[in-house]
mmCIF file of C-alpha atoms in Angstrom:
data_model
loop_
_atom_site.group_PDB
_atom_site.id
_atom_site.type_symbol
_atom_site.label_atom_id
_atom_site.label_comp_id
_atom_site.label_asym_id
_atom_site.label_seq_id
_atom_site.Cartn_x
_atom_site.Cartn_y
_atom_site.Cartn_z
ATOM 1 C CA MET A 1 -0.311 0.129 0.237
ATOM 2 C CA THR A 2 1.250 3.656 -0.306
ATOM 3 C CA LEU A 3 0.618 6.369 1.834
ATOM 4 C CA LEU A 4 1.297 10.196 0.042
ATOM 5 C CA PHE A 5 2.753 13.148 1.926
ATOM 6 C CA CYS A 6 1.410 15.870 1.598
ATOM 7 C CA SER A 7 2.149 19.705 3.386
ATOM 8 C CA ASP A 8 3.131 23.343 2.729
ATOM 9 C CA SER A 9 4.818 23.508 6.630
ATOM 10 C CA ASP A 10 5.909 19.756 7.364
ATOM 11 C CA SER A 11 8.888 18.189 6.373
ATOM 12 C CA PRO A 12 7.802 14.714 5.042
ATOM 13 C CA ASP A 13 11.400 13.072 6.032
ATOM 14 C CA ALA A 14 10.563 12.474 9.661
ATOM 15 C CA TRP A 15 6.414 10.930 8.734
ATOM 16 C CA ARG A 16 8.795 8.840 6.545
ATOM 17 C CA ALA A 17 11.170 7.780 9.546
ATOM 18 C CA VAL A 18 8.220 6.897 11.189
ATOM 19 C CA PHE A 19 6.780 5.003 8.617
ATOM 20 C CA ALA A 20 9.176 3.091 7.495
ATOM 21 C CA GLU A 21 9.448 1.897 11.183
ATOM 22 C CA ALA A 22 5.237 1.109 11.692
ATOM 23 C CA PHE A 23 4.614 0.034 8.207
ATOM 24 C CA PRO A 24 8.456 -1.260 6.674
ATOM 25 C CA ARG A 25 5.873 -2.553 3.457
ATOM 26 C CA MET A 26 4.324 0.846 3.085
ATOM 27 C CA SER A 27 5.486 2.752 -0.161
ATOM 28 C CA PHE A 28 5.798 6.287 1.001
ATOM 29 C CA ARG A 29 5.400 9.302 -1.265
ATOM 30 C CA ILE A 30 6.277 12.960 -1.119
ATOM 31 C CA TRP A 31 3.741 14.624 -3.838
ATOM 32 C CA PRO A 32 3.172 15.873 -6.975
ATOM 33 C CA ASP A 33 5.505 12.731 -7.033
ATOM 34 C CA CYS A 34 2.247 9.962 -5.912
ATOM 35 C CA GLY A 35 3.122 6.719 -8.232
ATOM 36 C CA PRO A 36 0.040 4.940 -9.444
ATOM 37 C CA PRO A 37 -2.561 6.631 -8.502
ATOM 38 C CA GLU A 38 -4.533 3.693 -7.976
ATOM 39 C CA GLU A 39 -2.181 2.686 -5.087
ATOM 40 C CA VAL A 40 -2.618 5.293 -2.521
ATOM 41 C CA ARG A 41 -4.494 4.686 -0.042
ATOM 42 C CA PHE A 42 -4.132 6.595 3.027
ATOM 43 C CA ALA A 43 -3.777 10.911 2.560
ATOM 44 C CA LEU A 44 -1.393 12.445 5.846
ATOM 45 C CA VAL A 45 -1.902 16.171 4.574
ATOM 46 C CA TRP A 46 -1.689 19.875 5.872
ATOM 47 C CA ARG A 47 -3.086 22.335 3.340
ATOM 48 C CA PRO A 48 -3.641 20.287 0.048
ATOM 49 C CA PRO A 49 -4.299 22.068 -3.353
ATOM 50 C CA PRO A 50 -8.071 22.265 -4.445
ATOM 51 C CA GLY A 51 -9.431 18.544 -6.301
ATOM 52 C CA MET A 52 -5.743 17.354 -5.228
ATOM 53 C CA LEU A 53 -7.431 13.679 -3.092
ATOM 54 C CA SER A 54 -10.280 13.300 -6.092
ATOM 55 C CA ARG A 55 -7.255 11.925 -7.848
ATOM 56 C CA PHE A 56 -7.574 8.534 -5.388
ATOM 57 C CA PRO A 57 -10.138 5.903 -6.245
ATOM 58 C CA ASN A 58 -8.308 4.001 -3.549
ATOM 59 C CA LEU A 59 -7.982 6.741 -1.012
ATOM 60 C CA GLU A 60 -9.295 5.193 2.644
ATOM 61 C CA ALA A 61 -8.766 7.457 4.734
ATOM 62 C CA ILE A 62 -7.120 11.258 4.715
ATOM 63 C CA LEU A 63 -5.904 12.098 8.030
ATOM 64 C CA VAL A 64 -4.841 15.312 8.544
ATOM 65 C CA LEU A 65 -1.611 16.722 10.788
ATOM 66 C CA GLY A 66 -3.556 19.090 12.394
ATOM 67 C CA ALA A 67 -6.796 19.819 14.215
ATOM 68 C CA GLY A 68 -8.472 21.917 11.759
ATOM 69 C CA VAL A 69 -9.435 20.648 8.612
ATOM 70 C CA ASP A 70 -10.930 23.857 6.934
ATOM 71 C CA SER A 71 -8.618 23.469 4.572
ATOM 72 C CA VAL A 72 -8.939 19.973 3.374
ATOM 73 C CA LEU A 73 -12.931 20.653 3.592
ATOM 74 C CA ASP A 74 -12.988 23.358 1.760
ATOM 75 C CA ASP A 75 -11.793 20.989 -1.066
ATOM 76 C CA PRO A 76 -15.520 21.381 -3.976
ATOM 77 C CA MET A 77 -13.873 17.701 -4.684
ATOM 78 C CA LEU A 78 -12.987 15.695 -1.967
ATOM 79 C CA PRO A 79 -13.997 12.533 -2.386
ATOM 80 C CA ALA A 80 -17.419 12.093 -0.563
ATOM 81 C CA ALA A 81 -17.516 8.251 1.048
ATOM 82 C CA VAL A 82 -14.210 9.020 2.345
ATOM 83 C CA PRO A 83 -13.285 9.565 6.178
ATOM 84 C CA VAL A 84 -11.636 12.563 7.425
ATOM 85 C CA LEU A 85 -9.609 12.092 10.501
ATOM 86 C CA ARG A 86 -7.950 15.515 12.309
ATOM 87 C CA LEU A 87 -5.685 15.005 14.921
ATOM 88 C CA VAL A 88 -6.623 14.705 18.172
ATOM 89 C CA GLU A 89 -4.741 16.251 21.526
ATOM 90 C CA ALA A 90 -1.734 14.865 19.685
ATOM 91 C CA GLY A 91 0.640 18.137 21.742
ATOM 92 C CA LEU A 92 -1.140 20.106 20.248
ATOM 93 C CA PRO A 93 -3.519 21.996 23.717
ATOM 94 C CA GLY A 94 -0.481 22.070 26.227
ATOM 95 C CA PRO A 95 1.261 24.965 23.381
ATOM 96 C CA MET A 96 -2.208 26.640 22.505
ATOM 97 C CA SER A 97 -2.238 26.924 26.322
ATOM 98 C CA GLU A 98 1.055 28.687 26.728
ATOM 99 C CA TYR A 99 0.552 30.681 23.696
ATOM 100 C CA ALA A 100 -2.326 32.015 24.851
ATOM 101 C CA LEU A 101 -2.238 32.488 28.604
ATOM 102 C CA ALA A 102 1.324 34.844 27.544
ATOM 103 C CA ALA A 103 -0.651 37.007 25.398
ATOM 104 C CA VAL A 104 -2.844 37.557 28.079
ATOM 105 C CA LEU A 105 -0.827 38.524 30.218
ATOM 106 C CA HIS A 106 1.709 40.174 27.249
ATOM 107 C CA PHE A 107 -1.766 42.982 27.991
ATOM 108 C CA GLN A 108 -2.246 43.033 31.399
ATOM 109 C CA ARG A 109 1.489 44.057 31.954
ATOM 110 C CA SER A 110 1.439 46.456 29.994
ATOM 111 C CA MET A 111 3.884 45.149 27.387
ATOM 112 C CA PRO A 112 3.322 46.744 24.053
ATOM 113 C CA ALA A 113 3.630 49.929 26.668
ATOM 114 C CA TYR A 114 6.709 49.605 27.504
ATOM 115 C CA ALA A 115 7.155 48.626 23.622
ATOM 116 C CA SER A 116 7.483 51.074 22.428
ATOM 117 C CA ARG A 117 8.778 53.012 25.349
ATOM 118 C CA GLN A 118 11.885 51.620 25.420
ATOM 119 C CA ARG A 119 12.033 52.515 21.025
ATOM 120 C CA GLU A 120 11.759 56.058 22.687
ATOM 121 C CA ALA A 121 13.985 55.382 25.966
ATOM 122 C CA ARG A 122 11.349 56.900 27.611
ATOM 123 C CA TRP A 123 11.265 56.108 31.500
ATOM 124 C CA LEU A 124 7.174 55.990 33.050
ATOM 125 C CA ARG A 125 4.766 53.059 34.433
ATOM 126 C CA GLU A 126 1.921 51.610 33.970
ATOM 127 C CA PRO A 127 -1.474 51.794 36.324
ATOM 128 C CA TRP A 128 -1.168 47.781 37.347
ATOM 129 C CA GLN A 129 -4.356 45.552 37.820
ATOM 130 C CA PRO A 130 -3.815 42.241 39.048
ATOM 131 C CA ALA A 131 -4.914 39.234 37.179
ATOM 132 C CA SER A 132 -8.296 39.249 39.103
ATOM 133 C CA GLN A 133 -9.726 42.130 37.527
ATOM 134 C CA TRP A 134 -8.849 41.107 34.078
ATOM 135 C CA PRO A 135 -11.503 38.953 32.849
ATOM 136 C CA VAL A 136 -10.791 36.574 29.795
ATOM 137 C CA GLY A 137 -13.245 34.394 27.934
ATOM 138 C CA VAL A 138 -12.570 31.512 25.406
ATOM 139 C CA MET A 139 -14.274 30.483 22.405
ATOM 140 C CA GLY A 140 -14.625 27.039 21.843
ATOM 141 C CA LEU A 141 -14.459 24.535 24.435
ATOM 142 C CA GLY A 142 -13.472 21.692 22.831
ATOM 143 C CA VAL A 143 -9.991 19.651 23.416
ATOM 144 C CA ILE A 144 -8.033 22.750 22.931
ATOM 145 C CA GLY A 145 -10.297 25.650 23.667
ATOM 146 C CA GLY A 146 -11.243 23.275 27.924
ATOM 147 C CA VAL A 147 -7.495 22.610 28.544
ATOM 148 C CA VAL A 148 -6.818 26.776 27.777
ATOM 149 C CA ALA A 149 -9.879 27.997 29.935
ATOM 150 C CA ARG A 150 -7.970 25.728 32.677
ATOM 151 C CA ARG A 151 -4.869 26.656 32.033
ATOM 152 C CA VAL A 152 -5.449 30.789 32.468
ATOM 153 C CA ALA A 153 -8.237 30.299 35.301
ATOM 154 C CA ALA A 154 -5.286 28.562 37.293
ATOM 155 C CA ALA A 155 -3.009 31.754 36.451
ATOM 156 C CA GLY A 156 -6.098 33.701 38.070
ATOM 157 C CA TYR A 157 -8.169 34.951 35.726
ATOM 158 C CA PRO A 158 -11.853 34.905 36.003
ATOM 159 C CA VAL A 159 -12.648 32.859 32.415
ATOM 160 C CA ALA A 160 -16.049 32.325 31.622
ATOM 161 C CA GLY A 161 -15.781 30.127 28.148
ATOM 162 C CA TRP A 162 -18.843 30.075 24.914
ATOM 163 C CA ALA A 163 -19.843 27.778 22.766
ATOM 164 C CA ARG A 164 -22.807 26.767 20.192
ATOM 165 C CA SER A 165 -23.326 23.520 22.728
ATOM 166 C CA PRO A 166 -23.698 22.493 25.980
ATOM 167 C CA LYS A 167 -20.461 22.368 28.161
ATOM 168 C CA GLU A 168 -19.426 22.103 32.249
ATOM 169 C CA LEU A 169 -16.181 23.087 32.574
ATOM 170 C CA ARG A 170 -15.683 22.697 36.375
ATOM 171 C CA GLY A 171 -14.469 26.824 37.344
ATOM 172 C CA ILE A 172 -15.320 28.304 34.234
ATOM 173 C CA GLU A 173 -18.471 30.089 33.369
ATOM 174 C CA VAL A 174 -20.180 28.657 30.293
ATOM 175 C CA PHE A 175 -22.645 30.610 27.807
ATOM 176 C CA ARG A 176 -23.676 29.408 25.075
ATOM 177 C CA GLY A 177 -25.462 30.218 21.778
ATOM 178 C CA ASP A 178 -26.262 32.787 19.271
ATOM 179 C CA ASP A 179 -28.461 33.728 22.620
ATOM 180 C CA GLN A 180 -25.090 34.293 24.670
ATOM 181 C CA PHE A 181 -22.826 35.274 23.054
ATOM 182 C CA GLY A 182 -23.354 39.745 22.651
ATOM 183 C CA ASP A 183 -22.969 38.831 27.149
ATOM 184 C CA PHE A 184 -19.491 36.641 26.791
ATOM 185 C CA LEU A 185 -17.916 39.569 24.969
ATOM 186 C CA GLY A 186 -19.162 41.943 27.462
ATOM 187 C CA ARG A 187 -18.143 40.235 30.137
ATOM 188 C CA SER A 188 -14.253 39.707 28.542
ATOM 189 C CA ARG A 189 -11.449 41.928 28.765
ATOM 190 C CA VAL A 190 -9.917 39.894 26.478
ATOM 191 C CA VAL A 191 -11.121 36.867 24.035
ATOM 192 C CA VAL A 192 -8.707 34.212 22.713
ATOM 193 C CA ASN A 193 -10.534 32.413 20.161
ATOM 194 C CA VAL A 194 -9.931 28.717 19.584
ATOM 195 C CA LEU A 195 -13.227 27.885 17.615
ATOM 196 C CA PRO A 196 -12.842 25.558 14.737
ATOM 197 C CA LEU A 197 -13.724 27.102 12.059
ATOM 198 C CA THR A 198 -17.289 26.287 10.667
ATOM 199 C CA PRO A 199 -19.819 27.910 8.517
ATOM 200 C CA SER A 200 -21.435 29.360 10.944
ATOM 201 C CA THR A 201 -18.519 30.784 12.804
ATOM 202 C CA ARG A 202 -16.212 32.296 9.444
ATOM 203 C CA ASN A 203 -16.793 35.912 9.944
ATOM 204 C CA ILE A 204 -17.863 35.579 14.198
ATOM 205 C CA LEU A 205 -15.293 38.742 15.198
ATOM 206 C CA ASP A 206 -16.876 41.139 13.243
ATOM 207 C CA ALA A 207 -17.597 44.880 14.019
ATOM 208 C CA GLY A 208 -20.394 43.745 15.340
ATOM 209 C CA ALA A 209 -18.732 41.280 17.871
ATOM 210 C CA PHE A 210 -16.326 43.703 18.330
ATOM 211 C CA ALA A 211 -19.275 46.580 19.907
ATOM 212 C CA HIS A 212 -19.947 44.059 22.297
ATOM 213 C CA MET A 213 -16.927 44.155 23.540
ATOM 214 C CA PRO A 214 -15.583 46.629 26.502
ATOM 215 C CA ARG A 215 -13.649 49.754 25.543
ATOM 216 C CA GLY A 216 -10.071 48.537 25.581
ATOM 217 C CA ALA A 217 -10.293 45.659 25.729
ATOM 218 C CA TYR A 218 -8.311 43.107 23.430
ATOM 219 C CA VAL A 219 -8.594 39.767 20.689
ATOM 220 C CA VAL A 220 -5.668 36.499 20.177
ATOM 221 C CA ASN A 221 -6.985 34.670 17.856
ATOM 222 C CA ILE A 222 -5.086 31.449 17.580
ATOM 223 C CA GLY A 223 -8.006 29.563 15.640
ATOM 224 C CA ARG A 224 -8.408 30.664 11.602
ATOM 225 C CA GLY A 225 -7.637 33.276 10.161
ATOM 226 C CA GLU A 226 -11.236 33.693 8.650
ATOM 227 C CA HIS A 227 -12.980 34.153 11.958
ATOM 228 C CA VAL A 228 -11.718 37.873 11.674
ATOM 229 C CA ALA A 229 -12.725 40.200 9.414
ATOM 230 C CA ASP A 230 -9.465 42.101 9.199
ATOM 231 C CA ASP A 231 -11.101 45.261 7.884
ATOM 232 C CA ASP A 232 -12.872 45.265 11.117
ATOM 233 C CA LEU A 233 -10.724 44.856 13.697
ATOM 234 C CA VAL A 234 -8.468 46.958 12.534
ATOM 235 C CA ALA A 235 -11.209 50.139 12.247
ATOM 236 C CA ALA A 236 -12.117 48.814 15.379
ATOM 237 C CA ILE A 237 -8.698 49.503 17.286
ATOM 238 C CA ASP A 238 -7.583 52.947 15.396
ATOM 239 C CA ALA A 239 -11.818 54.145 16.526
ATOM 240 C CA GLY A 240 -9.531 53.200 19.817
ATOM 241 C CA HIS A 241 -12.665 50.641 21.355
ATOM 242 C CA LEU A 242 -10.175 47.948 21.296
ATOM 243 C CA ALA A 243 -6.840 48.423 22.769
ATOM 244 C CA GLY A 244 -5.404 45.868 20.184
ATOM 245 C CA ALA A 245 -4.503 42.287 19.405
ATOM 246 C CA MET A 246 -2.711 39.217 19.483
ATOM 247 C CA LEU A 247 -2.491 36.983 15.587
ATOM 248 C CA ASP A 248 -1.736 34.039 15.287
ATOM 249 C CA VAL A 249 -3.462 33.219 12.028
ATOM 250 C CA PHE A 250 -4.655 34.645 8.969
ATOM 251 C CA ARG A 251 -6.962 34.699 5.994
ATOM 252 C CA GLN A 252 -4.214 34.316 3.490
ATOM 253 C CA GLU A 253 -0.533 32.291 5.588
ATOM 254 C CA PRO A 254 1.571 33.627 4.829
ATOM 255 C CA LEU A 255 0.410 36.903 5.461
ATOM 256 C CA PRO A 256 1.166 39.055 3.046
ATOM 257 C CA PRO A 257 3.935 41.649 3.299
ATOM 258 C CA ALA A 258 2.197 44.602 2.611
ATOM 259 C CA HIS A 259 -1.020 43.265 4.577
ATOM 260 C CA ALA A 260 -1.918 46.237 6.968
ATOM 261 C CA PHE A 261 -0.864 43.378 10.624
ATOM 262 C CA TRP A 262 2.170 43.677 9.901
ATOM 263 C CA ARG A 263 3.041 47.409 10.501
ATOM 264 C CA HIS A 264 -0.070 48.668 12.722
ATOM 265 C CA PRO A 265 1.839 49.184 16.378
ATOM 266 C CA LYS A 266 -1.151 47.582 18.322
ATOM 267 C CA ILE A 267 -1.547 44.517 16.160
ATOM 268 C CA THR A 268 1.357 41.641 17.425
ATOM 269 C CA VAL A 269 1.450 39.289 14.419
ATOM 270 C CA THR A 270 3.292 35.907 14.668
ATOM 271 C CA PRO A 271 3.596 33.460 11.610
ATOM 272 C CA HIS A 272 1.446 29.563 13.161
ATOM 273 C CA ALA A 273 3.476 29.573 15.667
ATOM 274 C CA ALA A 274 1.180 29.179 18.560
ATOM 275 C CA ALA A 275 1.074 24.698 17.973
ATOM 276 C CA PRO A 276 3.771 23.320 15.811
ATOM 277 C CA THR A 277 2.653 19.429 14.493
ATOM 278 C CA VAL A 278 5.190 17.508 16.958
ATOM 279 C CA VAL A 279 6.196 13.684 14.653
ATOM 280 C CA ALA A 280 6.939 12.867 18.082
ATOM 281 C CA ASP A 281 3.248 13.841 19.762
ATOM 282 C CA ALA A 282 1.224 13.421 16.540
ATOM 283 C CA ALA A 283 2.956 9.840 14.999
ATOM 284 C CA GLY A 284 0.964 7.406 17.577
ATOM 285 C CA GLN A 285 -2.045 8.497 16.805
ATOM 286 C CA VAL A 286 -1.978 8.203 12.584
ATOM 287 C CA ILE A 287 -0.279 5.165 13.435
ATOM 288 C CA GLU A 288 -3.181 3.414 15.797
ATOM 289 C CA ASN A 289 -5.614 5.103 12.842
ATOM 290 C CA ILE A 290 -4.728 3.355 10.252
ATOM 291 C CA ARG A 291 -4.402 0.287 12.175
ATOM 292 C CA ARG A 292 -6.914 0.667 12.969
ATOM 293 C CA MET A 293 -8.801 1.154 9.821
ATOM 294 C CA GLU A 294 -6.157 -2.354 9.322
ATOM 295 C CA ARG A 295 -7.975 -4.086 10.966
ATOM 296 C CA GLY A 296 -11.599 -2.965 9.867
ATOM 297 C CA GLU A 297 -12.287 -0.798 13.830
ATOM 298 C CA ALA A 298 -13.627 2.885 13.524
ATOM 299 C CA PRO A 299 -10.300 5.531 14.043
ATOM 300 C CA MET A 300 -10.245 8.144 16.677
ATOM 301 C CA GLY A 301 -11.075 12.221 15.229
ATOM 302 C CA ILE A 302 -13.538 11.192 12.034
ATOM 303 C CA VAL A 303 -14.528 14.836 11.244
ATOM 304 C CA ASP A 304 -18.594 15.548 11.107
ATOM 305 C CA ARG A 305 -18.196 16.920 7.354
ATOM 306 C CA ALA A 306 -21.682 18.936 8.836
ATOM 307 C CA LYS A 307 -20.715 20.631 11.462
ATOM 308 C CA GLY A 308 -17.401 20.586 10.056
ATOM 309 C CA TYR A 309 -15.231 19.656 13.176
#
């Protein structure tokens, strides 16, 4: 059997070694060198080119190198009968929660202001407020969002979460559905987005959402770039309603050099670095899923295409 690897950001070498040890008889190919299309049974991918996955008539599973699967589901030629499998945990929640906590601390401890004053050689302290006075809201309370919410709460911040379906997290106030979204935003001085991208969450952080947030609030996006309406965010910051943002994901990646985010003094840009997929953490789940399918068992992380995750 053949596994086809396709990713614009992951090195194939480590994955080749993993599969050589786990499946010595498996042919490991790297796109576009796919060999005879009918031999490809598994595709291990991150942001595959549109239409690529429809070329393989005997494809049994699409294994995505991350928790987000929107780039696969958005393919109009995606084979309807082939299961899409996403990574579940696989080392992602820890780094994501680290990034979220670092961002919250960054804003709570006035680091943007101090960076600006260093460039000006100005010795001036900002008023300090304790973490208990910085309510944080986490959008998305799945596997990753739940870890993010608990880790930020453990640092002393009052944390609430928002989800579309009922959730219960000990010590976390939970808001649910469209009816409670405005109240959730209104109590959050920092909003951390960890939602999956679906048709209902695309552009969820727009001018209307920003208007519900308190004046001087911040946005942290580690979900998907399409969750944020770019122009609305810049306008809300320039108008003084929002105080700033930290963004790790973007509509186009790499972020184009001419994009306004790069040069905005109140926006921090990081290059989709919140939680890179680490082979050592993800390989076990990928290998186990292939073995389960070989035994005729259900794999882990099956994506519900109707929900988008």
